[in-house]
Amino acid sequence: MAPKSKAVAAHHREEHHGYEFFGPPGAFAISFILPLLVYFFAFACNDISGCPAPSLLHPSTLTLSTLKQEVGWPEEGIWGLGSWNATAAVVGYNLLNMVLYRLLPADEYEGTPLRSGHRLKYRVNTMASHTTILALLAAGTFVQGAHFPVWTFISENYIQLLTANLLIAYAVATFVYVRSFSIKPGNPERRELALGGISGNMLYDWFIGRELNPRVTLPWIGEIDLKEFLELRPGMLGWVIMNCAWCAQQYRTFGYVTDSIICITLVQLVYIVDSWWNEPAILTTMDIATDGFGMMLSFADFVWEPFMFALQTRYLAVHPISLGPFYFTFTAALIGVGFFIFRSANNQKNTFRTNPNDPSVAHLESMETKRGTRLLVTGWWGASRHINYLGDWLQSWAYSFPTGLAGYQILAAGTSVEGGYVMNDGRVVVPGEAKGWGMMFTYFYVIYFAVLLIHRERRDDTNCTRKYGEDWAKYKKIVRWRIIPGIY
């Protein structure tokens, strides 16, 4: 660890917020065990034997050699999990994002005040950057259809792309951790340490992030705020691209695209595009305003978002379920209600923060704090302290519902069964004894998101207690519910 003066060290100890995520053990689990879960999901639900692989349904007779065959374990062994081609593709994809970030027109916004009182400036042009990339992909698909090389490359190198993104996540987290020790008090770059990332425990600080807003200047590209840049790109765009790749695979495999995979792709696209359109709103979120940037966010941005959030479309690429008009309408209505709550609540909060005299929020009641700020106690934010999380969670159900009682087996070509889907190579996809077991993959997002939102609400409650003190206790007596009015 870089040397510090006694005064600075004492200052850091005084400000340290304590451990989150169960401290160093939790940091280790998320950083090194959670990636294994991503690999497990990638292998166990596959287009070779089934979802889950048949041997997993019979653990008493499970053998490693049989399981390797069923999940498509590479012949090269562990070295086959990666490839130079996949790594080059991921690096090129990220560089393209960076170039567009700097070259395309952008609006400039100021972030929340730092502890020094200064505000950092941010370039905002995610919508322009990503629509440019999506337009190029659309053009390629128009010319070459489902066999457009981008889509086939993703399907054929999925595991290798996962490995490349994971290694980059580790590399970026390590780079910003080491670089954070060069921060000097009063530096002209306005670099600051995150209060939660100065525990002194190397593993935990590497995971949670020591530096609040790490920025780098790249040759021919310029300055990039890594945390803000990675918050919405390339992971969120990667989520869209993965969904499109699985739609293309379904068409190549069966000769058609089902309403279920189209529904999920579209509703998730609406959610993602909304985040791009409202990019300035993320500058006041916990991730940007208070959290450091370390392995936690690096892993989420590079790996978790594109590879775990697109599990439903990856499943449907092999098991082409048709919803029909009724269930399609129900799914669309569910996403509509969730999105309305989520966006209306966030818009109300952002409008109140930036212009409390706006007619849309001027009538709302608020509570003044000793810090001179005001907390809404009516409107959406009088219903619960995080009503937007309820809308967020409702949308997650719409992502998983179209997969139904998930689970399938892949039978040999020529097998005669009723209700199966015949693949282009003659193999047959049927629910079989796997029916229902595949829900651990396709409904994982619902459970994960509930845990995430509850945890974020608890973290926010702790932070607000530090920030507002007794005013926060008074506020909680007025707005009693955490997320779901009348329930939680």
XYZ file of C-alpha atoms in Angstrom, residues 15-363:
349
model
C -14.671 8.247 7.291
C -14.677 4.498 6.546
C -18.295 3.320 6.406
C -17.766 -0.266 7.475
C -18.088 -3.401 5.379
C -20.908 -4.203 2.983
C -21.659 -7.473 1.144
C -20.461 -9.392 4.256
C -17.006 -7.853 4.028
C -13.962 -9.686 2.591
C -15.708 -13.133 2.451
C -18.536 -11.633 0.428
C -16.090 -9.788 -1.795
C -14.276 -13.067 -2.475
C -17.502 -14.933 -3.231
C -18.827 -12.334 -5.660
C -15.470 -11.858 -7.377
C -14.391 -15.481 -7.741
C -17.368 -17.783 -7.093
C -20.150 -15.845 -8.837
C -18.284 -16.059 -12.178
C -18.457 -19.855 -11.817
C -22.250 -19.532 -11.629
C -22.223 -17.680 -14.953
C -20.233 -20.533 -16.504
C -22.579 -23.088 -14.920
C -25.609 -21.404 -16.469
C -23.833 -21.184 -19.837
C -22.982 -24.903 -19.875
C -25.888 -26.479 -17.998
C -28.572 -24.930 -20.254
C -27.346 -25.667 -23.770
C -28.256 -26.582 -27.355
C -26.500 -29.951 -27.216
C -28.428 -32.085 -24.718
C -30.998 -29.947 -22.908
C -31.831 -27.388 -20.267
C -30.743 -28.561 -17.791
C -28.343 -31.196 -19.104
C -29.962 -34.660 -18.561
C -27.272 -35.952 -16.187
C -28.001 -33.116 -13.770
C -31.488 -34.564 -13.297
C -29.962 -37.879 -12.153
C -27.145 -36.940 -9.765
C -26.829 -40.487 -8.403
C -25.661 -41.771 -11.796
C -23.800 -38.614 -12.848
C -20.310 -39.056 -14.262
C -17.907 -36.300 -15.201
C -17.210 -37.703 -18.667
C -20.906 -37.917 -19.537
C -21.575 -34.447 -18.209
C -18.732 -32.989 -20.287
C -20.255 -34.474 -23.421
C -23.726 -33.183 -22.585
C -22.652 -29.595 -21.898
C -20.162 -29.244 -24.747
C -17.013 -28.943 -22.651
C -14.175 -27.930 -25.029
C -11.796 -30.663 -26.168
C -8.834 -28.437 -25.250
C -9.978 -28.466 -21.644
C -9.860 -25.289 -19.605
C -7.767 -23.551 -22.286
C -10.660 -23.959 -24.677
C -12.739 -21.598 -22.565
C -10.963 -18.678 -24.213
C -9.677 -17.737 -27.646
C -7.684 -14.945 -29.216
C -10.447 -14.288 -31.760
C -13.078 -13.784 -29.074
C -10.731 -11.599 -27.038
C -9.920 -9.457 -30.072
C -13.636 -9.099 -30.817
C -14.399 -7.936 -27.264
C -11.504 -5.457 -27.269
C -12.609 -4.109 -30.650
C -16.195 -3.766 -29.455
C -15.114 -1.738 -26.433
C -12.786 0.446 -28.496
C -15.626 1.174 -30.925
C -17.778 2.285 -27.991
C -14.997 4.553 -26.760
C -14.397 6.117 -30.170
C -18.104 6.867 -30.655
C -18.249 8.247 -27.113
C -15.629 10.844 -28.000
C -16.493 11.552 -31.650
C -20.277 11.803 -31.683
C -22.036 14.986 -30.497
C -22.711 15.015 -26.769
C -24.441 17.088 -24.130
C -22.462 18.029 -21.036
C -23.840 17.658 -17.513
C -22.440 18.235 -14.053
C -22.443 15.463 -11.504
C -23.398 15.737 -7.850
C -21.025 17.786 -5.636
C -17.885 15.990 -4.496
C -16.677 16.236 -0.895
C -14.371 18.997 -2.112
C -17.414 20.924 -3.317
C -16.447 20.600 -6.976
C -18.590 18.969 -9.651
C -17.252 16.727 -12.398
C -18.482 17.185 -15.944
C -19.820 14.277 -17.983
C -20.309 13.745 -21.707
C -23.726 12.245 -22.386
C -24.289 10.596 -25.767
C -25.074 6.942 -25.089
C -28.230 7.113 -27.201
C -26.346 8.432 -30.226
C -23.489 5.945 -29.822
C -25.669 2.897 -29.420
C -28.198 3.729 -32.116
C -25.225 4.087 -34.469
C -23.984 0.596 -33.601
C -27.476 -0.909 -33.757
C -28.039 0.739 -37.151
C -24.860 -0.922 -38.459
C -26.019 -4.295 -37.106
C -29.465 -3.787 -38.628
C -27.900 -2.999 -42.007
C -25.775 -6.137 -41.836
C -28.797 -8.227 -40.901
C -30.839 -6.712 -43.750
C -28.158 -7.784 -46.227
C -27.216 -11.201 -44.819
C -30.149 -12.127 -42.602
C -29.749 -14.455 -39.639
C -26.363 -15.566 -41.014
C -24.856 -12.110 -40.486
C -21.348 -12.926 -39.114
C -21.843 -10.969 -35.870
C -24.780 -13.206 -34.888
C -23.107 -16.469 -35.868
C -19.850 -15.456 -34.152
C -21.673 -14.842 -30.855
C -23.488 -18.184 -31.017
C -20.335 -20.118 -31.918
C -18.025 -18.354 -29.431
C -20.353 -17.684 -26.510
C -18.145 -19.284 -23.848
C -15.001 -17.665 -25.232
C -16.676 -14.240 -25.271
C -17.710 -14.783 -21.649
C -14.107 -15.571 -20.691
C -12.752 -12.521 -22.516
C -15.207 -10.198 -20.761
C -14.423 -11.750 -17.388
C -10.670 -11.281 -17.844
C -11.197 -7.670 -18.895
C -13.361 -7.107 -15.806
C -10.544 -8.379 -13.578
C -7.964 -6.302 -15.447
C -9.935 -3.042 -15.239
C -10.720 -3.553 -11.541
C -7.047 -4.204 -10.775
C -5.902 -1.223 -12.852
C -8.159 1.290 -11.074
C -7.264 -0.188 -7.672
C -3.506 0.180 -8.211
C -3.925 3.603 -9.792
C -6.020 4.857 -6.863
C -2.904 5.023 -4.676
C -1.628 7.910 -6.777
C -4.415 10.189 -5.527
C -3.023 13.140 -3.583
C -5.101 15.504 -1.398
C -6.113 18.641 -3.290
C -5.080 17.237 -6.668
C -6.045 19.418 -9.661
C -7.789 16.480 -11.387
C -10.351 16.448 -8.520
C -9.805 12.755 -7.909
C -11.260 11.427 -4.666
C -11.370 8.165 -2.770
C -14.736 6.520 -2.114
C -15.592 6.498 1.578
C -16.652 2.852 1.379
C -13.417 1.701 -0.278
C -10.756 2.707 2.231
C -11.083 -0.114 4.754
C -7.436 -1.092 4.431
C -8.358 -4.663 3.445
C -6.849 -5.196 -0.013
C -9.422 -7.708 -1.276
C -12.428 -5.755 -0.072
C -11.181 -2.388 -1.346
C -10.305 -3.927 -4.726
C -13.832 -5.319 -4.894
C -15.832 -2.320 -3.683
C -13.590 0.290 -5.342
C -11.140 2.746 -3.777
C -11.467 5.592 -6.264
C -14.806 7.345 -6.594
C -14.602 8.492 -10.227
C -11.586 6.961 -12.003
C -10.864 8.664 -15.315
C -8.316 7.753 -17.970
C -6.998 9.602 -21.000
C -6.449 7.337 -24.001
C -4.376 8.192 -27.099
C -6.492 9.475 -30.007
C -9.644 9.073 -27.900
C -9.286 11.427 -24.954
C -10.628 11.342 -21.395
C -13.175 8.746 -20.310
C -14.861 8.448 -16.938
C -14.705 4.675 -16.568
C -17.525 4.278 -14.075
C -20.047 6.431 -15.922
C -18.985 5.054 -19.302
C -19.387 1.437 -18.240
C -22.653 2.001 -16.377
C -24.696 2.039 -19.597
C -22.177 0.736 -22.116
C -20.905 -1.667 -23.230
C -22.821 -4.069 -20.950
C -26.306 -2.673 -21.572
C -25.734 -2.604 -25.330
C -24.254 -6.092 -25.030
C -27.560 -7.213 -23.489
C -29.412 -5.989 -26.600
C -26.891 -7.572 -28.952
C -27.106 -10.918 -27.142
C -30.896 -10.919 -27.473
C -30.647 -10.207 -31.191
C -28.068 -12.967 -31.613
C -30.417 -15.496 -30.004
C -33.302 -14.355 -32.210
C -31.069 -14.974 -35.211
C -30.087 -18.395 -33.873
C -33.721 -19.379 -33.422
C -34.380 -18.467 -37.050
C -31.343 -20.408 -38.284
C -32.363 -23.438 -36.216
C -36.106 -23.578 -36.912
C -36.735 -21.273 -39.870
C -38.949 -18.881 -37.911
C -38.932 -16.506 -34.936
C -41.578 -16.903 -32.213
C -43.645 -14.208 -30.547
C -42.144 -15.123 -27.143
C -38.556 -14.284 -28.079
C -39.701 -11.165 -29.944
C -41.726 -10.069 -26.903
C -38.808 -10.412 -24.478
C -36.387 -8.747 -26.877
C -38.711 -5.788 -27.395
C -39.698 -5.219 -23.753
C -36.084 -5.412 -22.631
C -35.127 -3.062 -25.458
C -37.669 -0.523 -24.195
C -36.165 -0.704 -20.697
C -32.600 -0.364 -22.006
C -33.336 2.454 -24.460
C -35.125 4.295 -21.660
C -31.916 4.195 -19.612
C -29.975 5.618 -22.572
C -32.535 8.361 -23.146
C -32.470 9.313 -19.477
C -28.704 8.966 -19.091
C -28.302 12.204 -17.070
C -30.461 10.674 -14.329
C -27.766 8.107 -13.469
C -25.464 10.901 -12.282
C -27.457 11.107 -9.031
C -27.632 7.342 -8.439
C -25.735 5.499 -5.732
C -23.478 3.812 -8.284
C -22.167 7.121 -9.636
C -22.498 9.490 -6.675
C -21.191 7.421 -3.740
C -19.845 3.998 -4.757
C -16.260 3.505 -5.764
C -15.408 1.666 -8.956
C -13.961 -1.768 -8.366
C -14.559 -5.402 -9.244
C -18.189 -5.217 -8.115
C -19.200 -2.764 -10.838
C -16.628 -3.971 -13.364
C -17.979 -7.531 -13.175
C -21.567 -6.302 -13.396
C -20.859 -4.149 -16.456
C -18.704 -6.534 -18.466
C -20.116 -9.940 -17.501
C -23.307 -9.999 -15.471
C -25.463 -7.751 -17.664
C -24.826 -9.211 -21.130
C -24.505 -12.873 -20.109
C -27.049 -13.277 -17.286
C -29.765 -10.851 -18.346
C -30.226 -12.479 -21.769
C -30.767 -15.987 -20.414
C -34.430 -16.044 -21.457
C -33.802 -15.350 -25.138
C -30.895 -17.815 -25.138
C -33.313 -20.434 -23.793
C -35.998 -19.618 -26.377
C -33.471 -19.824 -29.201
C -33.509 -23.595 -28.620
C -37.066 -24.066 -27.258
C -39.305 -21.869 -29.480
C -42.419 -21.316 -27.353
C -45.389 -19.504 -28.905
C -47.400 -17.277 -26.565
C -50.491 -16.544 -28.612
C -52.532 -13.310 -28.482
C -53.761 -13.642 -24.869
C -50.435 -14.330 -23.170
C -48.625 -11.869 -25.423
C -51.097 -9.144 -24.389
C -50.778 -10.110 -20.718
C -46.986 -9.883 -20.902
C -47.151 -6.528 -22.661
C -49.592 -5.214 -20.036
C -47.321 -6.371 -17.214
C -44.319 -4.611 -18.689
C -46.462 -1.537 -19.298
C -47.556 -1.262 -15.667
C -44.045 -1.872 -14.354
C -42.475 0.595 -16.752
C -45.098 3.256 -15.980
C -44.422 3.052 -12.240
C -40.645 2.981 -12.747
C -40.412 5.875 -15.183
C -43.124 8.076 -13.624
C -41.569 7.788 -10.174
C -38.053 8.522 -11.411
C -39.211 11.461 -13.515
C -41.052 12.903 -10.527
C -37.972 12.632 -8.337
C -35.629 14.131 -10.927
C -38.002 17.003 -11.684
C -38.372 17.809 -8.001
C -34.591 17.804 -7.532
C -33.868 20.041 -10.497
C -36.932 22.312 -10.557
C -39.235 22.026 -7.525
C -41.433 24.811 -8.916
C -42.328 22.794 -11.998
C -46.149 22.499 -12.228
C -45.939 18.710 -12.272
C -44.388 18.596 -8.786
C -45.137 22.019 -7.243
C -48.271 20.662 -5.525
